[in-house]
Short mmCIF file of C-alpha atoms in Angstrom, two decimals:
data_model
loop_
_atom_site.label_atom_id
_atom_site.label_comp_id
_atom_site.label_asym_id
_atom_site.label_seq_id
_atom_site.Cartn_x
_atom_site.Cartn_y
_atom_site.Cartn_z
CA MET M 1 -0.07 -0.32 0.06
CA SER M 2 1.61 3.29 -1.38
CA PRO M 3 0.66 7.01 -1.68
CA ASP M 4 1.81 6.49 -5.43
CA PRO M 5 -1.29 7.22 -7.75
CA GLN M 6 -1.55 3.94 -9.61
CA PRO M 7 -2.90 3.58 -13.13
CA ASP M 8 -5.82 1.61 -12.23
CA GLY M 9 -8.94 3.33 -10.28
CA ALA M 10 -8.04 0.29 -8.18
CA ALA M 11 -5.29 0.66 -5.69
CA GLY M 12 -6.01 4.16 -6.12
CA LEU M 13 -8.79 4.71 -3.12
CA ASP M 14 -6.15 3.42 -0.79
CA ALA M 15 -3.40 5.59 -2.29
CA LEU M 16 -5.86 8.42 -2.19
CA THR M 17 -6.88 8.30 1.85
CA LEU M 18 -2.75 8.01 2.63
CA ALA M 19 -2.15 11.21 0.44
CA VAL M 20 -5.31 13.11 2.50
CA ARG M 21 -4.12 11.84 5.45
CA ALA M 22 -0.49 13.20 4.91
CA PHE M 23 -1.76 16.00 3.62
CA ALA M 24 -3.22 16.83 6.96
CA GLU M 25 -1.01 15.96 9.09
CA GLU M 26 2.10 17.83 7.28
CA ARG M 27 0.09 21.16 7.84
CA ASP M 28 -1.02 20.06 11.49
CA TRP M 29 -4.86 19.80 10.38
CA LYS M 30 -5.81 16.84 12.33
CA GLN M 31 -7.15 19.06 15.11
CA PHE M 32 -9.87 20.42 12.66
CA HIS M 33 -10.80 16.89 11.27
CA THR M 34 -13.31 15.70 13.66
CA PRO M 35 -16.15 13.95 11.98
CA LYS M 36 -18.44 16.39 12.66
CA ASN M 37 -16.38 18.97 10.78
CA LEU M 38 -15.34 16.56 8.15
CA ALA M 39 -19.04 16.31 7.56
CA MET M 40 -19.67 19.32 7.26
CA ALA M 41 -16.70 20.23 4.76
CA LEU M 42 -18.19 17.43 2.65
CA ALA M 43 -21.71 18.83 2.89
CA ALA M 44 -20.20 22.39 1.58
CA GLU M 45 -18.46 20.94 -1.36
CA VAL M 46 -21.45 19.03 -2.31
CA GLY M 47 -23.10 22.33 -2.30
CA GLU M 48 -20.24 24.16 -4.41
CA LEU M 49 -21.53 20.98 -7.20
CA LEU M 50 -24.86 22.09 -6.98
CA ALA M 51 -24.47 25.18 -7.49
CA GLU M 52 -22.71 24.19 -10.93
CA LEU M 53 -25.75 22.05 -11.95
CA GLN M 54 -28.41 24.19 -10.60
CA TRP M 55 -29.82 26.11 -13.25
CA LEU M 56 -29.08 23.51 -16.27
CA THR M 57 -31.75 21.41 -17.45
CA PRO M 58 -31.51 17.89 -16.84
CA ALA M 59 -30.75 17.42 -20.32
CA GLU M 60 -28.26 20.36 -20.17
CA SER M 61 -26.42 18.70 -16.96
CA ALA M 62 -26.12 15.37 -18.99
CA ALA M 63 -23.69 16.67 -21.42
CA VAL M 64 -21.73 19.03 -18.57
CA MET M 65 -18.42 17.26 -19.19
CA ASP M 66 -18.36 18.49 -22.53
CA ASP M 67 -18.81 22.05 -21.85
CA PRO M 68 -14.94 23.65 -21.84
CA ASP M 69 -15.86 25.98 -18.79
CA LEU M 70 -18.35 23.96 -16.72
CA GLY M 71 -16.76 20.29 -17.45
CA PRO M 72 -13.55 20.91 -15.15
CA ARG M 73 -15.20 23.16 -12.37
CA VAL M 74 -17.78 20.01 -11.99
CA ARG M 75 -14.68 17.42 -12.29
CA ALA M 76 -12.81 19.59 -9.61
CA GLU M 77 -16.17 19.67 -7.32
CA ILE M 78 -16.41 15.91 -7.66
CA GLY M 79 -12.47 15.61 -6.78
CA ASP M 80 -13.62 17.80 -3.39
CA VAL M 81 -15.98 15.68 -2.61
CA MET M 82 -14.08 12.50 -2.95
CA ILE M 83 -11.23 14.05 -1.13
CA TYR M 84 -13.42 14.76 2.17
CA LEU M 85 -15.17 11.73 2.14
CA ALA M 86 -11.98 9.54 1.90
CA ARG M 87 -11.01 11.66 4.93
CA LEU M 88 -14.05 11.36 6.61
CA ALA M 89 -14.00 7.39 6.33
CA ASP M 90 -10.32 7.59 7.33
CA VAL M 91 -10.92 9.24 10.48
CA LEU M 92 -13.92 7.34 11.26
CA ARG M 93 -12.06 3.78 10.30
CA VAL M 94 -14.81 2.94 7.84
CA ASP M 95 -14.05 1.11 4.59
CA LEU M 96 -15.90 3.25 2.06
CA VAL M 97 -16.30 0.63 -0.61
CA ASP M 98 -17.23 -2.08 2.42
CA ALA M 99 -20.01 0.02 3.41
CA ALA M 100 -21.08 1.19 -0.02
CA GLN M 101 -21.52 -2.42 -0.88
CA ALA M 102 -23.20 -3.32 2.14
CA LYS M 103 -25.80 -0.78 1.70
CA LEU M 104 -26.29 -2.07 -2.13
CA THR M 105 -26.92 -5.28 -0.87
CA ASP M 106 -29.87 -3.67 1.62
CA SER M 107 -31.20 -1.81 -1.27
CA ALA M 108 -31.45 -4.68 -3.78
CA ARG M 109 -33.57 -6.33 -1.06
CA ARG M 110 -35.38 -3.24 -0.37
CA TYR M 111 -36.13 -3.04 -4.44
CA PRO M 112 -36.80 -6.06 -6.01
CA VAL M 113 -36.08 -5.76 -9.36
CA ASP M 114 -39.57 -7.08 -10.66
CA ARG M 115 -41.24 -4.76 -8.24
CA ALA M 116 -38.92 -1.75 -8.86
CA ARG M 117 -38.54 -1.54 -12.41
CA GLY M 118 -38.91 1.48 -14.42
CA THR M 119 -41.63 2.98 -11.96
CA ALA M 120 -39.77 3.28 -8.69
CA ALA M 121 -38.39 6.73 -8.85
CA LYS M 122 -35.91 5.60 -6.22
CA ALA M 123 -32.17 4.76 -6.56
CA PRO M 124 -30.10 2.66 -4.33
CA GLY M 125 -29.59 4.34 -0.98
CA MET K 1 -19.51 -7.38 -13.24
CA SER K 2 -19.85 -8.94 -9.74
CA PRO K 3 -21.19 -7.14 -6.41
CA ASP K 4 -18.71 -9.22 -4.38
CA PRO K 5 -16.66 -7.41 -1.69
CA GLN K 6 -12.96 -7.58 -2.59
CA PRO K 7 -10.41 -8.13 0.02
CA ASP K 8 -8.27 -5.01 -1.09
CA GLY K 9 -10.03 -1.61 -0.97
CA ALA K 10 -8.59 -1.61 -4.35
CA ALA K 11 -10.44 -2.87 -7.11
CA GLY K 12 -13.27 -2.38 -4.88
CA LEU K 13 -13.92 1.30 -6.17
CA ASP K 14 -14.26 0.28 -9.83
CA ALA K 15 -16.33 -2.87 -8.93
CA LEU K 16 -18.54 -0.93 -6.75
CA THR K 17 -19.26 1.31 -9.86
CA LEU K 18 -20.17 -1.68 -11.96
CA ALA K 19 -22.40 -3.07 -9.35
CA VAL K 20 -24.18 -0.07 -8.79
CA ARG K 21 -24.58 0.84 -12.63
CA ALA K 22 -25.82 -3.11 -12.88
CA PHE K 23 -28.49 -1.98 -9.86
CA ALA K 24 -29.85 0.97 -12.03
CA GLU K 25 -29.80 -0.76 -15.51
CA GLU K 26 -31.73 -3.84 -13.90
CA ARG K 27 -34.20 -1.36 -12.64
CA ASP K 28 -34.60 1.02 -15.58
CA TRP K 29 -33.55 3.69 -13.30
CA LYS K 30 -30.94 5.04 -15.64
CA GLN K 31 -33.66 7.74 -16.94
CA PHE K 32 -33.70 9.00 -13.67
CA HIS K 33 -29.90 9.32 -13.05
CA THR K 34 -28.93 12.45 -14.98
CA PRO K 35 -26.12 14.44 -13.05
CA LYS K 36 -28.64 16.95 -11.58
CA ASN K 37 -30.57 14.40 -10.37
CA LEU K 38 -27.72 12.41 -8.85
CA ALA K 39 -25.98 15.67 -7.40
CA MET K 40 -29.38 16.20 -5.63
CA ALA K 41 -29.63 12.50 -4.22
CA LEU K 42 -25.78 13.03 -3.03
CA ALA K 43 -26.63 15.99 -1.18
CA ALA K 44 -29.60 14.42 0.37
CA GLU K 45 -27.84 11.42 1.69
CA VAL K 46 -24.94 13.74 3.16
CA GLY K 47 -27.73 15.55 5.04
CA GLU K 48 -28.75 12.43 6.44
CA LEU K 49 -25.06 11.96 7.42
CA LEU K 50 -25.50 15.64 8.90
CA ALA K 51 -28.58 14.48 11.06
CA GLU K 52 -26.61 11.55 12.67
CA LEU K 53 -23.92 13.95 13.94
CA GLN K 54 -25.52 17.50 14.30
CA TRP K 55 -25.94 17.55 18.36
CA LEU K 56 -22.75 15.63 18.72
CA THR K 57 -20.01 17.88 20.27
CA PRO K 58 -16.75 17.42 17.96
CA ALA K 59 -15.49 14.91 20.90
CA GLU K 60 -18.59 12.84 20.89
CA SER K 61 -18.56 12.54 17.00
CA ALA K 62 -14.85 11.04 17.16
CA ALA K 63 -16.12 8.35 19.03
CA VAL K 64 -19.46 7.64 17.09
CA MET K 65 -18.20 4.56 15.79
CA ASP K 66 -18.23 3.35 19.17
CA ASP K 67 -21.66 3.64 19.92
CA PRO K 68 -23.76 0.35 19.08
CA ASP K 69 -27.01 2.40 17.80
CA LEU K 70 -25.02 5.44 15.91
CA GLY K 71 -22.07 3.39 14.53
CA PRO K 72 -24.01 1.46 11.93
CA ARG K 73 -26.29 4.22 10.91
CA VAL K 74 -23.20 6.49 10.42
CA ARG K 75 -21.58 3.73 8.24
CA ALA K 76 -24.70 3.22 6.29
CA GLU K 77 -24.74 7.02 5.57
CA ILE K 78 -21.57 7.14 4.47
CA GLY K 79 -21.90 3.69 2.32
CA ASP K 80 -24.92 5.80 0.84
CA VAL K 81 -22.95 8.83 0.08
CA MET K 82 -20.28 6.89 -1.66
CA ILE K 83 -23.05 4.80 -4.00
CA TYR K 84 -23.99 8.01 -5.22
CA LEU K 85 -20.86 9.69 -5.80
CA ALA K 86 -19.66 6.20 -7.44
CA ARG K 87 -22.66 6.77 -9.70
CA LEU K 88 -22.69 10.34 -10.51
CA ALA K 89 -18.72 9.91 -11.43
CA ASP K 90 -19.56 6.92 -13.47
CA VAL K 91 -22.34 8.98 -15.54
CA LEU K 92 -20.16 12.13 -15.88
CA ARG K 93 -17.16 9.87 -16.67
CA VAL K 94 -15.19 11.48 -14.40
CA ASP K 95 -12.25 9.10 -12.54
CA LEU K 96 -13.18 9.70 -8.83
CA VAL K 97 -9.54 9.11 -7.74
CA ASP K 98 -8.00 10.82 -10.35
CA ALA K 99 -10.53 13.94 -9.75
CA ALA K 100 -9.47 13.79 -6.39
CA GLN K 101 -5.69 13.45 -6.53
CA ALA K 102 -5.33 16.37 -9.45
CA LYS K 103 -7.54 18.62 -6.66
CA LEU K 104 -5.04 17.53 -4.03
CA THR K 105 -2.07 18.50 -5.81
CA ASP K 106 -3.92 21.87 -6.49
CA SER K 107 -4.41 22.38 -2.89
CA ALA K 108 -0.41 21.55 -1.82
CA ARG K 109 0.33 24.43 -4.33
CA ARG K 110 -2.33 26.68 -2.55
CA TYR K 111 -1.56 25.68 0.92
CA PRO K 112 2.07 25.14 1.09
CA VAL K 113 3.15 23.55 4.38
CA ASP K 114 5.30 26.05 5.87
CA ARG K 115 2.54 28.85 5.73
CA ALA K 116 -0.72 26.50 6.40
CA ARG K 117 0.62 24.83 9.23
CA GLY K 118 -1.66 24.47 12.31
CA THR K 119 -2.85 28.17 11.41
CA ALA K 120 -5.10 27.72 8.69
CA ALA K 121 -8.37 26.46 9.44
CA LYS K 122 -8.55 25.25 5.60
CA ALA K 123 -8.31 21.69 4.66
CA PRO K 124 -7.63 20.51 1.30
CA GLY K 125 -10.31 21.81 -1.18
CA MET C 1 -44.76 34.64 23.38
CA SER C 2 -47.64 32.67 21.85
CA PRO C 3 -47.59 29.52 19.13
CA ASP C 4 -50.84 31.03 17.58
CA PRO C 5 -50.54 31.49 13.84
CA GLN C 6 -51.14 35.04 12.64
CA PRO C 7 -53.56 36.20 9.83
CA ASP C 8 -50.76 37.90 7.90
CA GLY C 9 -47.84 36.84 7.00
CA ALA C 10 -46.85 39.63 9.04
CA ALA C 11 -46.03 39.65 12.30
CA GLY C 12 -45.73 36.04 11.95
CA LEU C 13 -41.85 35.88 11.53
CA ASP C 14 -41.53 37.21 14.95
CA ALA C 15 -44.10 35.09 16.51
CA LEU C 16 -42.61 32.18 15.07
CA THR C 17 -39.10 32.99 16.28
CA LEU C 18 -40.32 33.54 19.74
CA ALA C 19 -42.58 29.99 19.43
CA VAL C 20 -39.37 28.45 18.20
CA ARG C 21 -37.34 30.05 20.90
CA ALA C 22 -39.88 28.67 23.89
CA PHE C 23 -39.97 25.45 22.11
CA ALA C 24 -36.39 25.02 22.62
CA GLU C 25 -36.25 26.52 26.18
CA GLU C 26 -39.13 24.60 27.29
CA ARG C 27 -37.20 21.06 26.54
CA ASP C 28 -33.33 22.74 27.80
CA TRP C 29 -32.50 22.37 24.25
CA LYS C 30 -30.48 25.54 24.43
CA GLN C 31 -27.06 23.77 25.19
CA PHE C 32 -27.71 21.63 21.41
CA HIS C 33 -28.55 25.27 19.88
CA THR C 34 -25.10 26.73 19.02
CA PRO C 35 -24.80 27.99 15.39
CA LYS C 36 -22.84 25.44 14.21
CA ASN C 37 -24.98 22.73 15.11
CA LEU C 38 -28.29 24.36 13.75
CA ALA C 39 -26.32 25.01 10.59
CA MET C 40 -25.85 21.18 10.31
CA ALA C 41 -29.56 20.55 11.22
CA LEU C 42 -30.77 23.53 8.65
CA ALA C 43 -28.78 21.65 6.16
CA ALA C 44 -29.92 18.06 7.16
CA GLU C 45 -33.86 19.51 6.66
CA VAL C 46 -32.60 20.87 3.29
CA GLY C 47 -31.60 17.64 2.63
CA GLU C 48 -34.81 16.07 3.15
CA LEU C 49 -36.30 18.65 0.61
CA LEU C 50 -33.78 17.55 -1.76
CA ALA C 51 -35.02 13.89 -1.05
CA GLU C 52 -38.72 15.05 -2.27
CA LEU C 53 -37.78 16.53 -5.53
CA GLN C 54 -34.76 14.66 -6.82
CA TRP C 55 -35.98 12.17 -9.08
CA LEU C 56 -38.92 14.82 -10.63
CA THR C 57 -38.57 16.52 -13.68
CA PRO C 58 -38.33 20.39 -13.47
CA ALA C 59 -41.97 20.34 -14.76
CA GLU C 60 -43.11 17.53 -12.28
CA SER C 61 -41.53 19.80 -9.74
CA ALA C 62 -43.63 22.88 -10.82
CA ALA C 63 -46.70 21.05 -9.97
CA VAL C 64 -45.63 19.09 -6.86
CA MET C 65 -48.09 20.76 -4.58
CA ASP C 66 -50.93 19.51 -6.72
CA ASP C 67 -49.83 16.01 -5.73
CA PRO C 68 -51.87 14.55 -2.72
CA ASP C 69 -49.23 12.99 -1.26
CA LEU C 70 -46.05 14.86 -2.26
CA GLY C 71 -47.40 18.22 -1.66
CA PRO C 72 -47.89 18.19 2.19
CA ARG C 73 -44.49 16.41 2.73
CA VAL C 74 -42.78 19.25 0.53
CA ARG C 75 -44.77 21.81 2.59
CA ALA C 76 -43.82 20.12 6.04
CA GLU C 77 -39.86 20.09 4.92
CA ILE C 78 -40.29 23.85 3.96
CA GLY C 79 -41.42 24.20 7.45
CA ASP C 80 -38.92 22.46 8.87
CA VAL C 81 -36.17 24.75 6.95
CA MET C 82 -38.00 27.65 8.13
CA ILE C 83 -38.13 26.58 11.57
CA TYR C 84 -34.15 26.09 11.55
CA LEU C 85 -33.34 28.87 9.97
CA ALA C 86 -35.29 31.38 12.50
CA ARG C 87 -33.75 29.22 15.29
CA LEU C 88 -30.20 30.22 13.51
CA ALA C 89 -31.10 33.85 13.13
CA ASP C 90 -32.42 34.24 16.47
CA VAL C 91 -29.46 32.65 18.13
CA LEU C 92 -27.01 34.63 16.35
CA ARG C 93 -29.26 37.68 16.57
CA VAL C 94 -29.61 38.49 12.97
CA ASP C 95 -32.46 39.55 10.96
CA LEU C 96 -33.38 37.31 8.70
CA VAL C 97 -35.54 39.71 6.54
CA ASP C 98 -32.78 42.75 7.02
CA ALA C 99 -30.07 40.16 6.08
CA ALA C 100 -31.77 39.06 2.97
CA GLN C 101 -33.22 42.59 1.80
CA ALA C 102 -29.13 44.09 1.93
CA LYS C 103 -28.09 40.86 0.10
CA LEU C 104 -30.83 41.63 -2.34
CA THR C 105 -29.40 44.99 -2.72
CA ASP C 106 -26.01 43.93 -3.26
CA SER C 107 -27.37 41.42 -6.11
CA ALA C 108 -29.16 43.95 -7.74
CA ARG C 109 -25.78 45.94 -8.14
CA ARG C 110 -24.01 42.79 -9.26
CA TYR C 111 -26.46 41.96 -12.04
CA PRO C 112 -27.93 45.06 -13.63
CA VAL C 113 -31.37 44.33 -15.29
CA ASP C 114 -30.20 45.28 -18.79
CA ARG C 115 -26.93 42.94 -18.56
CA ALA C 116 -28.58 39.80 -17.29
CA ARG C 117 -31.82 39.78 -18.64
CA GLY C 118 -32.75 36.20 -19.33
CA THR C 119 -28.99 35.22 -20.19
CA ALA C 120 -27.41 34.82 -16.96
CA ALA C 121 -28.26 31.71 -15.26
CA LYS C 122 -27.84 33.26 -12.14
CA ALA C 123 -30.53 34.51 -9.57
CA PRO C 124 -30.30 36.56 -6.55
CA GLY C 125 -27.41 35.34 -3.95
CA MET H 1 -45.44 46.09 -4.23
CA SER H 2 -42.39 47.83 -2.50
CA PRO H 3 -38.69 46.44 -1.71
CA ASP H 4 -38.68 48.84 1.07
CA PRO H 5 -37.25 47.37 4.02
CA GLN H 6 -39.91 47.99 6.96
CA PRO H 7 -39.32 48.66 10.71
CA ASP H 8 -40.79 45.45 12.21
CA GLY H 9 -39.51 41.93 10.93
CA ALA H 10 -43.41 41.78 10.39
CA ALA H 11 -44.61 42.90 6.96
CA GLY H 12 -40.92 42.18 6.38
CA LEU H 13 -41.48 38.75 4.70
CA ASP H 14 -44.16 39.62 2.76
CA ALA H 15 -42.30 42.39 1.10
CA LEU H 16 -39.16 40.42 0.68
CA THR H 17 -41.21 37.82 -0.99
CA LEU H 18 -42.63 40.52 -3.58
CA ALA H 19 -38.78 42.10 -3.95
CA VAL H 20 -37.43 38.76 -4.80
CA ARG H 21 -39.96 38.03 -7.24
CA ALA H 22 -39.69 41.54 -9.03
CA PHE H 23 -35.95 40.71 -8.94
CA ALA H 24 -36.37 37.66 -10.65
CA GLU H 25 -39.41 38.91 -13.21
CA GLU H 26 -37.07 41.69 -14.29
CA ARG H 27 -34.21 39.66 -15.14
CA ASP H 28 -36.40 37.14 -16.95
CA TRP H 29 -35.05 34.44 -14.48
CA LYS H 30 -38.67 33.01 -13.75
CA GLN H 31 -37.60 30.49 -16.55
CA PHE H 32 -35.04 28.91 -14.14
CA HIS H 33 -36.77 29.18 -10.93
CA THR H 34 -38.52 25.70 -10.87
CA PRO H 35 -39.07 24.14 -7.21
CA LYS H 36 -36.10 21.63 -8.29
CA ASN H 37 -33.70 24.16 -9.35
CA LEU H 38 -34.64 26.83 -6.57
CA ALA H 39 -34.45 23.54 -3.77
CA MET H 40 -30.73 22.94 -5.38
CA ALA H 41 -29.96 26.87 -5.31
CA LEU H 42 -31.04 26.60 -1.38
CA ALA H 43 -28.91 24.14 -0.76
CA ALA H 44 -26.06 25.37 -2.18
CA GLU H 45 -26.34 28.36 -0.37
CA VAL H 46 -26.56 26.62 3.02
CA GLY H 47 -23.25 24.89 1.72
CA GLU H 48 -21.67 28.37 2.11
CA LEU H 49 -22.84 28.88 5.20
CA LEU H 50 -21.52 25.67 6.48
CA ALA H 51 -18.41 26.38 4.73
CA GLU H 52 -17.99 29.79 7.27
CA LEU H 53 -18.67 27.48 10.48
CA GLN H 54 -17.05 24.37 9.22
CA TRP H 55 -13.75 24.49 11.46
CA LEU H 56 -15.08 26.74 14.20
CA THR H 57 -15.80 25.14 17.46
CA PRO H 58 -18.70 25.01 19.04
CA ALA H 59 -17.99 28.15 21.22
CA GLU H 60 -16.25 29.91 18.50
CA SER H 61 -19.24 29.43 16.47
CA ALA H 62 -21.36 30.96 18.92
CA ALA H 63 -19.18 34.00 19.16
CA VAL H 64 -18.90 34.35 15.37
CA MET H 65 -21.16 37.54 14.78
CA ASP H 66 -18.53 39.31 16.95
CA ASP H 67 -15.95 38.41 14.44
CA PRO H 68 -15.21 41.47 12.27
CA ASP H 69 -14.68 39.42 9.08
CA LEU H 70 -16.67 36.28 10.05
CA GLY H 71 -19.50 38.14 11.31
CA PRO H 72 -20.55 39.68 8.18
CA ARG H 73 -20.33 36.67 5.98
CA VAL H 74 -22.46 34.81 7.80
CA ARG H 75 -25.00 37.62 8.05
CA ALA H 76 -24.84 37.49 4.36
CA GLU H 77 -25.15 33.95 3.74
CA ILE H 78 -28.19 33.73 6.16
CA GLY H 79 -29.56 36.24 3.80
CA ASP H 80 -29.10 34.49 0.77
CA VAL H 81 -30.58 31.30 2.48
CA MET H 82 -33.67 32.98 3.40
CA ILE H 83 -33.94 35.04 -0.10
CA TYR H 84 -34.23 31.42 -1.95
CA LEU H 85 -36.33 29.92 0.99
CA ALA H 86 -38.64 32.78 0.15
CA ARG H 87 -38.47 32.41 -3.69
CA LEU H 88 -39.28 28.69 -3.22
CA ALA H 89 -42.24 29.13 -1.25
CA ASP H 90 -43.69 31.86 -3.21
CA VAL H 91 -43.02 29.89 -6.44
CA LEU H 92 -44.88 26.87 -4.59
CA ARG H 93 -47.36 29.09 -2.95
CA VAL H 94 -46.79 27.87 0.47
CA ASP H 95 -46.88 30.26 3.60
CA LEU H 96 -43.58 29.89 5.07
CA VAL H 97 -44.55 30.81 8.79
CA ASP H 98 -47.99 29.02 8.43
CA ALA H 99 -45.60 25.74 7.32
CA ALA H 100 -43.37 26.14 10.29
CA GLN H 101 -46.24 26.72 12.65
CA ALA H 102 -47.66 23.63 11.48
CA LYS H 103 -44.48 21.85 11.83
CA LEU H 104 -44.23 23.17 15.11
CA THR H 105 -47.33 22.04 16.39
CA ASP H 106 -46.61 18.59 15.13
CA SER H 107 -43.41 18.60 16.91
CA ALA H 108 -44.84 19.64 20.24
CA ARG H 109 -46.75 16.55 19.95
CA ARG H 110 -43.90 14.41 19.22
CA TYR H 111 -41.78 15.74 21.84
CA PRO H 112 -43.70 16.53 24.95
CA VAL H 113 -41.62 18.51 27.37
CA ASP H 114 -41.70 16.14 30.28
CA ARG H 115 -40.10 13.31 28.06
CA ALA H 116 -37.76 15.35 25.98
CA ARG H 117 -36.63 17.50 28.56
CA GLY H 118 -32.75 18.08 28.20
CA THR H 119 -32.00 14.40 27.23
CA ALA H 120 -33.56 14.33 23.78
CA ALA H 121 -30.70 15.52 21.36
CA LYS H 122 -33.53 16.41 18.97
CA ALA H 123 -34.99 19.57 18.18
CA PRO H 124 -38.12 20.87 16.40
CA GLY H 125 -38.23 19.03 13.21
#
């Protein structure tokens, strides 16, 4: 497990977690990084993402990455959200992917394919 | 594509993305999964996470995973946030880890260690 | 301080603020009502509002109050948002309407009618 | 319809609603102001408010209005939140104060004073 960015999205998440941890420790920011504060920061970053998409139609939002101005901004906001989510999970010692897979298994039970098909305006979660 | 949790947090993120995609396609929910809608769902899930932490002191929040009621709920909310973030990134064709690493590199430039140390109430992002 | 709804939306906001304050004091919840905690609660309630609207098309959202299920739920979520916003402003001793009017005056300067007309996908704020 | 701030917080909310409506109509922004879009904008503004408070301790947040930098910024963010909440309620034809009073009455039933006193880490809503 090394903080080197890796070619596959794979080992990437572990490496990212370590890189964000190092970033915080080098700056002595661990003192600010309580779960409460990090959840607020995560929400604030999601707010910035919403701000990029709020006036777009759904169709415009689907093409947002093709826009030379908006595309990179949306990507950057998503990067910020991922950073804080990785940091929050690290501080809480939660494995992000395991937690998500467990929730997806729950959702598969609550929304069986035959009943949920097309009608249910509900997604996993 | 298999929803099996994988031993390393590694290939896990790619597998999760594929599992969430399959989940949505099996239920014919792709029609609902515009970036605009998914960003709203992501924000709603972050709201549920905030609700679990809002009345805790920072110290209580740091110990939240030890609480037999709250711990599993916080883990489940984090799982939901990860699910929607993975889905949003998949729909936008953004590599989550790459986007986060790029943003972290930017932040390292904006907050050099010697100036940011301990004082700056700012984290990456 | 009376929780009676008042005929005009008018004195209503002041009365609401007092009713929410009394509600909190009677339950000895002032200890939880720091601005930080209340801002989190406000965000969590906005998250619940987003959850009601996230899968709707913009057109469906425009008719949401006509839906016998969704309409009352949206109204209830908006009520919750107003409660926490009033409480937060009370705790901070900010006059909500004055703060909004001041911001609207700023926005009028930043978005002059002739330049902003129809094109600018930006609203006050 | 006059945008004049009024002496009492009273008629102020109605006047604010009319002022925000006029602001939007003059700029031909009604087309962007669907409930879905306005809920996103509301959430984005709450995100900006969270960003101002996220690294503060609860005690620091309680004194935030005394800070010459942070105080005016927090007030401006609260103003923005109020603007979008007023606009959303106007578009949905929801009376903000009535909706909040109705919800407060519900909460009084769900959290009776004798049981909720001091212990319940739950506020109205």
